[in-house]
Coordinates of C-alpha atoms in Angstrom, one line a residue:
Chain B
X1 CA -79.9 24.7 -180.9
X2 CA -80.4 24.1 -184.1
X3 CA -79.1 21.8 -187.1
X4 CA -78.4 22.1 -191.2
X5 CA -79.3 18.8 -193.7
X6 CA -77.9 18.2 -197.2
X7 CA -79.8 18.2 -199.5
X8 CA -79.0 16.6 -203.1
X9 CA -80.9 15.9 -206.3
X10 CA -83.4 17.6 -204.8
X11 CA -83.3 15.2 -201.7
X12 CA -82.5 16.1 -197.8
X13 CA -80.3 13.5 -196.9
X14 CA -79.6 11.9 -193.7
X15 CA -83.4 13.9 -192.8
X16 CA -83.9 11.1 -190.0
X17 CA -81.2 10.9 -187.9
X18 CA -80.6 14.9 -188.6
X19 CA -83.9 15.5 -186.4
X20 CA -82.7 12.7 -183.9
X21 CA -80.1 14.7 -183.1
X22 CA -82.0 18.4 -183.2
X23 CA -84.5 16.3 -180.8
X24 CA -81.8 14.5 -178.5
X25 CA -80.4 19.1 -178.7
X26 CA -83.2 19.9 -177.3
X27 CA -83.3 17.2 -174.1
X28 CA -80.0 18.8 -174.0
X29 CA -81.3 22.7 -173.3
X30 CA -84.4 20.9 -171.2
X31 CA -86.7 21.8 -174.3
X32 CA -89.2 19.7 -176.2
X33 CA -89.7 19.6 -180.3
X34 CA -92.7 21.2 -180.4
X35 CA -93.9 18.9 -183.0
X36 CA -92.6 15.4 -183.7
X37 CA -90.5 14.4 -185.4
X38 CA -92.2 12.3 -188.5
X39 CA -94.6 16.2 -188.6
X40 CA -90.7 18.2 -189.5
X41 CA -89.7 15.5 -191.7
X42 CA -93.1 16.1 -194.1
X43 CA -92.8 20.2 -193.3
X44 CA -89.1 19.8 -194.2
X45 CA -89.9 17.2 -196.7
X46 CA -91.9 19.6 -198.1
X47 CA -90.2 23.0 -198.9
X48 CA -87.8 20.7 -200.2
X49 CA -89.6 20.1 -202.6
X50 CA -91.3 23.0 -203.5
X51 CA -88.1 25.5 -203.6
X52 CA -87.0 23.1 -206.0
X53 CA -83.5 23.3 -204.5
X54 CA -81.5 20.0 -206.2
X55 CA -78.2 20.9 -203.9
X56 CA -78.8 22.9 -201.1
X57 CA -79.7 22.4 -197.2
X58 CA -81.6 23.5 -194.8
X59 CA -80.9 25.0 -191.9
X60 CA -82.9 24.7 -189.6
X61 CA -83.2 26.1 -185.4
X62 CA -85.5 25.8 -182.1
X63 CA -85.3 28.6 -179.8
X64 CA -86.9 28.8 -176.5
X65 CA -89.2 31.7 -177.7
X66 CA -90.1 36.0 -177.9
X67 CA -90.0 36.9 -174.2
X68 CA -88.6 39.3 -171.7
X69 CA -84.8 39.1 -171.2
X70 CA -84.4 36.6 -167.4
X71 CA -82.0 33.9 -167.2
X72 CA -85.6 32.7 -165.9
X73 CA -87.6 29.0 -168.3
X74 CA -90.5 31.2 -169.4
X75 CA -93.1 29.9 -169.1
X76 CA -93.9 26.9 -171.6
X77 CA -97.4 28.0 -170.9
X78 CA -97.3 31.0 -172.1
X79 CA -94.1 30.8 -174.1
X80 CA -94.0 28.6 -176.7
X81 CA -90.8 27.6 -179.0
X82 CA -89.6 29.7 -182.5
X83 CA -89.0 26.9 -184.5
X84 CA -88.2 28.5 -188.0
X85 CA -86.1 25.8 -191.4
X86 CA -85.2 27.4 -195.3
X87 CA -82.8 26.1 -198.1
X88 CA -80.4 27.1 -200.0
X89 CA -78.6 26.4 -202.4
X90 CA -74.9 25.3 -202.1
X91 CA -73.2 23.8 -204.5
X92 CA -71.8 20.3 -205.3
X93 CA -68.8 19.2 -203.9
X94 CA -65.6 18.9 -206.1
X95 CA -64.8 14.8 -205.9
X96 CA -62.2 12.7 -202.6
X97 CA -59.7 13.1 -205.6
X98 CA -60.4 17.3 -207.5
X99 CA -60.2 18.8 -203.7
X100 CA -57.3 20.6 -202.9
X101 CA -56.9 19.8 -198.9
X102 CA -57.4 21.2 -195.8
X103 CA -55.1 23.1 -193.0
X104 CA -55.5 22.8 -189.1
X105 CA -54.5 25.0 -187.1
X106 CA -54.0 23.5 -183.2
X107 CA -56.2 25.7 -180.9
X108 CA -56.6 24.5 -177.2
X109 CA -59.8 23.1 -176.3
X110 CA -61.9 26.5 -174.6
X111 CA -65.9 25.0 -175.2
X112 CA -68.0 24.0 -173.0
X113 CA -67.7 20.7 -172.4
X114 CA -71.8 19.1 -173.4
X115 CA -70.9 19.9 -176.9
X116 CA -72.7 16.5 -177.9
X117 CA -75.3 19.6 -177.5
X118 CA -75.3 20.9 -181.2
X119 CA -76.6 25.5 -179.5
X120 CA -76.5 28.5 -181.5
X121 CA -74.3 29.7 -178.6
X122 CA -71.1 29.2 -181.5
X123 CA -68.2 31.7 -180.3
X124 CA -65.6 29.9 -178.8
X125 CA -66.2 27.4 -182.2
X126 CA -66.3 31.5 -184.1
X127 CA -63.6 33.3 -181.9
X128 CA -60.9 29.2 -182.2
X129 CA -62.1 29.0 -186.8
X130 CA -61.8 32.8 -187.4
X131 CA -58.2 32.0 -185.5
X132 CA -57.2 29.3 -187.4
X133 CA -58.7 31.2 -190.2
X134 CA -56.5 34.3 -189.9
X135 CA -52.6 31.7 -189.2
X136 CA -53.8 30.6 -193.0
X137 CA -55.9 27.2 -191.9
X138 CA -59.6 26.2 -192.5
X139 CA -60.3 24.2 -189.4
X140 CA -58.8 24.6 -185.7
X141 CA -58.5 21.3 -184.2
X142 CA -59.6 21.4 -181.0
X143 CA -56.8 20.0 -178.8
X144 CA -56.8 19.2 -174.5
X145 CA -55.3 17.6 -172.7
X146 CA -52.6 16.3 -175.7
X147 CA -55.7 14.8 -176.7
X148 CA -57.9 15.1 -180.2
X149 CA -60.7 15.5 -180.7
X150 CA -63.0 16.9 -183.0
X151 CA -62.3 20.6 -184.8
X152 CA -64.5 23.5 -184.8
X153 CA -67.3 22.5 -187.2
X154 CA -66.8 18.8 -188.4
X155 CA -65.3 15.8 -186.5
X156 CA -61.9 14.4 -186.8
X157 CA -60.3 11.1 -187.5
X158 CA -57.6 9.2 -188.3
X159 CA -56.9 6.0 -190.6
X160 CA -53.7 4.8 -187.4
X161 CA -52.1 0.4 -188.0
X162 CA -54.5 0.1 -190.5
X163 CA -58.2 1.5 -188.5
X164 CA -60.3 3.6 -188.8
X165 CA -59.9 5.9 -185.4
X166 CA -62.9 8.3 -184.1
X167 CA -63.2 10.1 -181.3
X168 CA -66.9 9.1 -180.0
X169 CA -69.3 11.8 -179.4
X170 CA -68.9 13.3 -175.9
X171 CA -68.8 16.5 -173.1
X172 CA -66.0 17.4 -176.8
X173 CA -67.3 16.2 -179.3
X174 CA -70.8 16.9 -181.6
X175 CA -71.7 13.7 -182.7
X176 CA -72.0 14.3 -186.4
X177 CA -74.0 12.3 -188.9
X178 CA -71.6 12.3 -191.8
X179 CA -69.2 10.9 -188.8
X180 CA -71.7 8.1 -188.7
X181 CA -72.2 7.1 -191.9
X182 CA -68.6 7.7 -192.5
X183 CA -68.3 4.3 -189.6
X184 CA -71.4 3.1 -191.7
X185 CA -69.3 3.0 -195.0
X186 CA -66.1 1.7 -192.7
X187 CA -67.7 -1.4 -191.7
X188 CA -69.1 -1.7 -195.3
X189 CA -65.9 -1.0 -197.1
X190 CA -64.4 -4.6 -193.8
X191 CA -61.7 -1.3 -192.5
X192 CA -62.3 -1.5 -188.5
X193 CA -64.2 1.2 -186.4
X194 CA -61.4 1.5 -182.8
X195 CA -64.3 5.0 -181.3
X196 CA -61.5 7.1 -178.8
X197 CA -60.4 10.2 -178.7
X198 CA -56.3 10.3 -180.3
X199 CA -53.0 11.4 -178.9
X200 CA -50.8 14.2 -180.3
X201 CA -48.5 11.4 -181.2
X202 CA -50.5 9.2 -182.9
X203 CA -52.1 11.7 -185.2
X204 CA -48.5 12.8 -185.7
X205 CA -47.5 9.1 -187.7
X206 CA -50.9 8.4 -188.2
X207 CA -51.4 7.1 -192.2
X208 CA -54.4 9.5 -193.1
X209 CA -56.0 12.4 -191.5
X210 CA -59.8 13.9 -192.0
X211 CA -62.6 16.0 -190.8
X212 CA -66.1 15.4 -191.2
X213 CA -69.1 17.2 -191.6
X214 CA -72.5 18.0 -193.3
X215 CA -71.8 20.7 -195.2
X216 CA -68.4 19.0 -196.7
X217 CA -68.3 15.2 -196.2
X218 CA -65.2 14.0 -195.9
X219 CA -62.0 15.8 -196.7
X220 CA -58.9 15.3 -196.7
X221 CA -56.5 17.1 -194.0
X222 CA -53.1 18.2 -196.5
X223 CA -51.3 20.4 -193.4
X224 CA -51.0 20.4 -189.7
X225 CA -49.5 23.4 -188.1
X226 CA -46.4 22.9 -190.5
X227 CA -46.6 20.2 -191.0
X228 CA -47.4 17.7 -193.8
X229 CA -49.6 15.9 -193.1
X230 CA -50.1 14.8 -197.6
X231 CA -49.5 15.6 -200.4
X232 CA -52.7 14.2 -202.6
X233 CA -55.8 11.6 -200.9
X234 CA -55.5 8.8 -199.0
X235 CA -56.2 5.8 -200.3
X236 CA -58.7 5.1 -197.3
X237 CA -59.9 8.2 -197.3
X238 CA -60.9 8.3 -200.7
X239 CA -62.3 4.6 -200.8
X240 CA -64.6 6.5 -198.0
X241 CA -65.1 8.8 -199.4
X242 CA -66.8 6.9 -202.7
X243 CA -68.4 4.6 -200.8
X244 CA -70.1 8.1 -198.6
X245 CA -71.7 9.4 -202.4
X246 CA -72.5 5.8 -203.1
X247 CA -75.2 6.4 -199.8
X248 CA -76.2 10.1 -200.9
X249 CA -76.8 8.3 -204.0
X250 CA -78.7 4.9 -202.7
X251 CA -80.4 6.8 -199.8
X252 CA -81.3 9.9 -202.1
X253 CA -82.3 8.0 -205.7
X254 CA -84.6 5.8 -203.9
X255 CA -85.4 7.5 -201.5
X256 CA -84.8 4.7 -199.0
X257 CA -84.5 5.8 -195.2
X258 CA -84.3 3.3 -192.8
X259 CA -87.7 2.7 -190.2
X260 CA -86.2 3.4 -187.1
X261 CA -83.1 5.6 -187.3
X262 CA -79.4 4.8 -186.1
X263 CA -79.2 4.4 -182.9
X264 CA -77.0 7.8 -182.1
X265 CA -73.9 6.6 -179.5
X266 CA -73.9 9.5 -176.9
X267 CA -70.9 9.2 -174.2
X268 CA -72.5 11.7 -171.4
X269 CA -75.9 11.3 -170.9
Chain M
X1 CA -71.7 40.8 -175.9
X2 CA -73.3 42.6 -172.9
X3 CA -74.2 44.8 -170.9
X4 CA -76.4 45.8 -167.4
X5 CA -76.4 48.5 -166.2
X6 CA -78.1 49.7 -162.9
X7 CA -80.6 53.6 -162.5
X8 CA -80.8 55.4 -159.7
X9 CA -81.9 57.8 -158.6
X10 CA -82.5 58.8 -162.9
X11 CA -78.8 58.5 -163.3
X12 CA -77.0 55.3 -164.4
X13 CA -74.5 54.2 -161.8
X14 CA -70.9 53.2 -163.0
X15 CA -71.2 53.7 -166.2
X16 CA -67.3 54.5 -167.6
X17 CA -67.5 51.4 -165.4
X18 CA -69.4 48.7 -167.8
X19 CA -68.1 51.0 -170.9
X20 CA -64.4 49.7 -170.1
X21 CA -66.2 46.4 -170.0
X22 CA -67.7 46.0 -172.5
X23 CA -64.4 47.7 -175.3
X24 CA -62.9 43.8 -173.7
X25 CA -65.1 41.5 -173.9
X26 CA -65.3 43.5 -177.5
X27 CA -62.2 43.4 -178.3
X28 CA -62.2 39.6 -176.9
X29 CA -64.9 38.5 -179.5
X30 CA -62.3 41.0 -182.7
X31 CA -65.0 43.3 -182.4
X32 CA -64.4 47.8 -182.2
X33 CA -66.7 49.9 -180.5
X34 CA -68.8 51.3 -183.6
X35 CA -68.7 54.6 -181.3
X36 CA -66.0 55.7 -178.9
X37 CA -66.8 55.4 -174.9
X38 CA -66.9 59.1 -174.5
X39 CA -70.3 59.1 -177.3
X40 CA -72.1 56.1 -175.7
X41 CA -72.0 56.9 -172.2
X42 CA -74.1 60.3 -173.7
X43 CA -76.5 58.7 -175.5
X44 CA -77.5 56.5 -172.6
X45 CA -77.3 59.3 -170.0
X46 CA -78.6 60.3 -173.1
X47 CA -82.6 57.4 -173.5
X48 CA -82.0 57.8 -169.5
X49 CA -82.5 61.3 -168.8
X50 CA -85.8 61.1 -172.1
X51 CA -87.2 57.5 -170.1
X52 CA -87.7 59.7 -166.0
X53 CA -86.7 56.0 -165.5
X54 CA -85.2 56.5 -161.8
X55 CA -84.9 53.3 -160.7
X56 CA -84.0 50.8 -162.9
X57 CA -81.2 49.0 -165.5
X58 CA -79.9 49.6 -168.8
X59 CA -79.6 46.5 -171.0
X60 CA -77.1 47.9 -173.5
X61 CA -76.4 44.4 -176.4
X62 CA -73.3 45.1 -179.6
X63 CA -73.3 42.4 -181.5
X64 CA -71.7 41.7 -185.0
X65 CA -73.7 42.2 -187.3
X66 CA -76.2 41.0 -189.8
X67 CA -75.0 39.6 -193.0
X68 CA -76.0 35.3 -193.9
X69 CA -74.2 32.8 -191.7
X70 CA -70.9 31.2 -191.6
X71 CA -69.0 31.0 -189.1
X72 CA -66.4 33.6 -190.9
X73 CA -66.4 37.1 -190.2
X74 CA -68.2 39.5 -192.2
X75 CA -66.1 42.1 -194.3
X76 CA -66.3 44.9 -192.1
X77 CA -66.4 47.1 -194.2
X78 CA -70.0 46.2 -195.8
X79 CA -71.4 44.1 -192.2
X80 CA -72.0 47.0 -189.1
X81 CA -72.4 46.4 -185.9
X82 CA -76.3 45.8 -184.2
X83 CA -75.7 48.0 -181.1
X84 CA -79.2 48.3 -178.9
X85 CA -79.4 49.8 -175.6
X86 CA -82.4 49.8 -173.7
X87 CA -83.7 51.1 -171.0
X88 CA -86.7 49.4 -168.3
X89 CA -87.4 50.0 -164.9
X90 CA -86.9 47.9 -161.5
X91 CA -87.5 47.4 -158.5
X92 CA -85.1 49.4 -155.9
X93 CA -84.1 46.1 -153.8
X94 CA -84.3 46.2 -149.7
X95 CA -81.7 46.6 -146.9
X96 CA -79.7 44.4 -147.3
X97 CA -81.5 43.6 -143.5
X98 CA -84.1 43.5 -144.9
X99 CA -83.2 41.0 -148.0
X100 CA -83.7 37.3 -147.1
X101 CA -81.4 36.4 -147.8
X102 CA -79.6 32.9 -151.8
X103 CA -78.9 30.2 -151.1
X104 CA -76.4 28.4 -153.4
X105 CA -77.5 24.3 -155.4
X106 CA -73.4 24.0 -156.9
X107 CA -72.8 22.4 -160.6
X108 CA -70.1 21.6 -162.1
X109 CA -68.1 23.9 -164.1
X110 CA -68.9 23.5 -167.9
X111 CA -69.4 26.6 -169.7
X112 CA -66.0 27.9 -171.7
X113 CA -62.5 29.8 -171.1
X114 CA -62.8 32.9 -171.1
X115 CA -65.9 33.6 -168.9
X116 CA -64.4 37.8 -169.0
X117 CA -65.7 38.3 -171.7
X118 CA -69.4 39.0 -171.0
X119 CA -71.1 37.0 -173.7
X120 CA -74.3 36.4 -174.8
X121 CA -73.2 33.1 -175.1
X122 CA -75.3 32.3 -172.5
X123 CA -76.4 28.4 -171.8
X124 CA -74.9 27.5 -169.7
X125 CA -75.2 30.2 -167.3
X126 CA -78.6 29.4 -168.3
X127 CA -79.2 25.9 -167.6
X128 CA -76.6 25.5 -164.5
X129 CA -79.1 28.6 -163.0
X130 CA -82.3 27.0 -163.9
X131 CA -81.1 23.7 -162.3
X132 CA -80.5 25.3 -160.2
X133 CA -84.1 26.4 -159.0
X134 CA -85.6 23.9 -159.5
X135 CA -84.2 22.8 -156.8
X136 CA -85.3 25.2 -154.2
X137 CA -82.1 27.6 -154.7
X138 CA -81.8 30.8 -156.0
X139 CA -78.7 30.6 -157.4
X140 CA -75.9 27.7 -159.5
X141 CA -72.2 27.8 -158.3
X142 CA -69.9 26.2 -160.0
X143 CA -67.0 25.2 -158.7
X144 CA -64.2 23.2 -160.7
X145 CA -61.1 21.9 -159.3
X146 CA -62.8 21.8 -155.4
X147 CA -62.6 25.7 -156.1
X148 CA -65.5 27.9 -156.6
X149 CA -65.1 30.7 -158.7
X150 CA -68.0 32.3 -159.2
X151 CA -71.9 31.6 -159.6
X152 CA -73.9 31.6 -162.4
X153 CA -74.9 35.6 -163.1
X154 CA -72.6 36.8 -159.6
X155 CA -69.9 36.7 -158.4
X156 CA -68.5 35.0 -155.2
X157 CA -67.3 36.4 -152.5
X158 CA -66.5 35.4 -148.6
X159 CA -64.9 36.5 -145.0
X160 CA -62.8 34.3 -144.0
X161 CA -60.1 35.0 -141.2
X162 CA -61.9 38.5 -140.8
X163 CA -60.5 39.1 -145.4
X164 CA -62.4 39.9 -147.7
X165 CA -61.6 36.6 -150.2
X166 CA -62.6 38.0 -153.3
X167 CA -62.0 34.9 -156.7
X168 CA -60.1 37.4 -159.4
X169 CA -61.4 38.1 -163.0
X170 CA -60.0 34.9 -165.9
X171 CA -61.2 32.1 -167.4
X172 CA -63.7 31.1 -164.6
X173 CA -64.1 34.0 -163.0
X174 CA -66.3 37.6 -165.2
X175 CA -64.6 41.4 -164.1
X176 CA -68.0 42.4 -161.4
X177 CA -68.7 46.1 -162.2
X178 CA -70.3 45.1 -158.2
X179 CA -67.6 42.6 -157.4
X180 CA -65.4 46.2 -157.9
X181 CA -67.7 48.9 -155.8
X182 CA -67.4 45.9 -153.2
X183 CA -63.6 45.3 -153.3
X184 CA -63.7 49.0 -152.5
X185 CA -65.7 49.7 -150.7
X186 CA -63.4 46.8 -148.1
X187 CA -60.3 49.0 -148.4
X188 CA -62.4 51.8 -147.1
X189 CA -63.8 50.4 -144.2
X190 CA -60.5 48.4 -143.4
X191 CA -60.7 45.5 -144.9
X192 CA -58.0 43.2 -145.7
X193 CA -58.8 41.7 -149.7
X194 CA -57.6 38.7 -151.1
X195 CA -58.1 38.2 -154.4
X196 CA -57.9 34.1 -155.0
X197 CA -60.3 31.3 -155.7
X198 CA -61.2 29.4 -152.7
X199 CA -61.6 25.6 -151.8
X200 CA -64.8 24.0 -150.9
X201 CA -63.0 23.9 -147.6
X202 CA -62.6 27.0 -146.8
X203 CA -65.7 28.3 -147.7
X204 CA -67.7 25.9 -145.3
X205 CA -66.0 27.4 -143.2
X206 CA -66.6 31.5 -143.4
X207 CA -67.8 33.4 -141.9
X208 CA -69.7 35.2 -143.8
X209 CA -70.2 34.0 -147.8
X210 CA -71.9 37.1 -150.0
X211 CA -72.4 37.0 -154.4
X212 CA -73.4 40.3 -156.3
X213 CA -74.4 41.5 -159.6
X214 CA -75.3 44.4 -161.0
X215 CA -79.3 43.9 -160.3
X216 CA -78.4 42.4 -157.1
X217 CA -76.4 44.5 -155.3
X218 CA -74.5 42.5 -152.1
X219 CA -77.0 39.5 -151.3
X220 CA -76.3 37.7 -148.0
X221 CA -76.1 34.2 -148.4
X222 CA -78.3 32.3 -146.2
X223 CA -77.8 28.8 -147.6
X224 CA -75.9 26.2 -149.5
X225 CA -77.1 23.3 -150.8
X226 CA -77.4 21.7 -147.7
X227 CA -75.6 24.0 -145.2
X228 CA -77.2 26.6 -143.1
X229 CA -74.7 29.2 -143.9
X230 CA -76.2 31.8 -141.7
X231 CA -79.7 32.6 -140.4
X232 CA -80.2 36.6 -140.6
X233 CA -77.2 38.8 -142.8
X234 CA -73.7 39.0 -141.4
X235 CA -72.0 42.0 -139.4
X236 CA -69.6 43.1 -142.3
X237 CA -71.4 41.9 -144.9
X238 CA -73.9 44.8 -143.5
X239 CA -71.3 47.2 -143.7
X240 CA -70.1 46.5 -147.0
X241 CA -73.6 46.2 -148.4
X242 CA -74.5 50.6 -146.0
X243 CA -70.1 50.5 -148.1
X244 CA -71.7 49.9 -150.8
X245 CA -75.2 52.6 -151.0
X246 CA -73.0 55.2 -150.0
X247 CA -70.5 54.8 -152.6
X248 CA -73.7 54.5 -155.4
X249 CA -74.6 58.0 -154.1
X250 CA -72.3 59.8 -153.7
X251 CA -71.7 58.8 -157.6
X252 CA -75.8 59.4 -159.1
X253 CA -76.5 62.3 -156.2
X254 CA -73.4 64.5 -157.2
X255 CA -72.6 62.8 -160.6
X256 CA -69.6 62.4 -159.3
X257 CA -67.3 59.7 -161.5
X258 CA -63.7 59.3 -162.1
X259 CA -62.4 61.0 -164.8
X260 CA -60.7 57.5 -165.7
X261 CA -62.5 54.3 -164.8
X262 CA -60.3 52.3 -162.6
X263 CA -58.2 49.3 -164.8
X264 CA -59.6 46.6 -164.9
X265 CA -57.8 43.6 -163.3
X266 CA -58.3 40.9 -165.6
X267 CA -56.3 37.7 -165.3
X268 CA -56.1 36.4 -169.5
X269 CA -55.2 39.7 -171.6

């Protein structure tokens, strides 16, 4: 299992939420965290501080440990999990209005049914993403039984009838941390939020489509297959991205963080 | 992608078939073999010879190569695939009549839809297998929409109305090499072979159930969840296993091998 955490202004953003998701992912594969979330947070913050990286990301990976190849879990008395994390720089994203917009390419959803686990077994996602790129897109949009769930490396959302429609975490949707922040931002600006998957037809007539991820933040959708969705960022996506930027500033400048991470809404436990 | 190839009497068994499957798996993930199948076979045989291992297995793994983490395929002009193979000893299996029989535990099939690709992204298989073992079983039997496709690390087959019923390779079934040999053996002994998935009801009334894999060969099923399937190896499974052993002897003693590997029956290309 793994996490990608953004560093803004030399501080990790939503670190507590990422570590909470890491713990849920680890539970999902029957693995205990080798250290408490508190200890992990302290060690990660030390590394970020030591690196002197201002704009960047933390990659963290937890695996079951080194052992002879076997499908059976090793004896945890002798085999200890391998924990790895590193930081690297990442260019700051342009303002939403200056972003070029993304192109989504529809792909059948051939992934497994526990996508709420953030696992490194990403082969289906990687194959879909590369196929989308070979077709001139930026991201693969997974569709199953006519319903839109998420993209290969981002959550997808729509503005329909003035509401934010966002597929909830579950078998086919990762509980995105940026998605969580997006929903918080939507509520802050008085936007109704409905957590449900949406159909292809609904998506076709949506006022705005957007995708979210830790490295993309909130990106507006320009094209979807052969259809032009928008020619510039939509007003709601723009407001949401501005609110998101404020949330980043508030948390990383003041070091303010919820004493307990907000409860994750997994639909599948 | 990977392969596990059995060594009998110091010689790899069905090496050509395994390398053909490796090539198809690699194609499935858009990866070229770094060497031809002929060169790979020669190098593997050299290693087996050098190891002086008589009863054992070859593990072979081909990955896209070492590169900075990115979902995008690296530029293949600069990043070369990583090919790894090793040999190790493996105890010879007892005769079919002396085998204890296996217990299958039903699990929902939550895997992806390209199981014909033998990929190292085995998390769903590993989770199912460990859950099956924690419930007192040996293998997880994946069932989807009432149909039986395969197990977590083996193909499954049934003797129904005097015929061998074997789910064909496809989205949910790996093209097992031992399965191929089983089908060849069945035809040799005049048993009708029907390649199709079978229902839970059919499996409940099957005369015999068996599973096949490179490391298990042909194993008879003793229990399935709370149901006793058989108290000893069935007559057809026994004959098939004896015929299988003869096929192993014939190929590994004489070094005889088909000049062209038999065509794999993928249902999904």
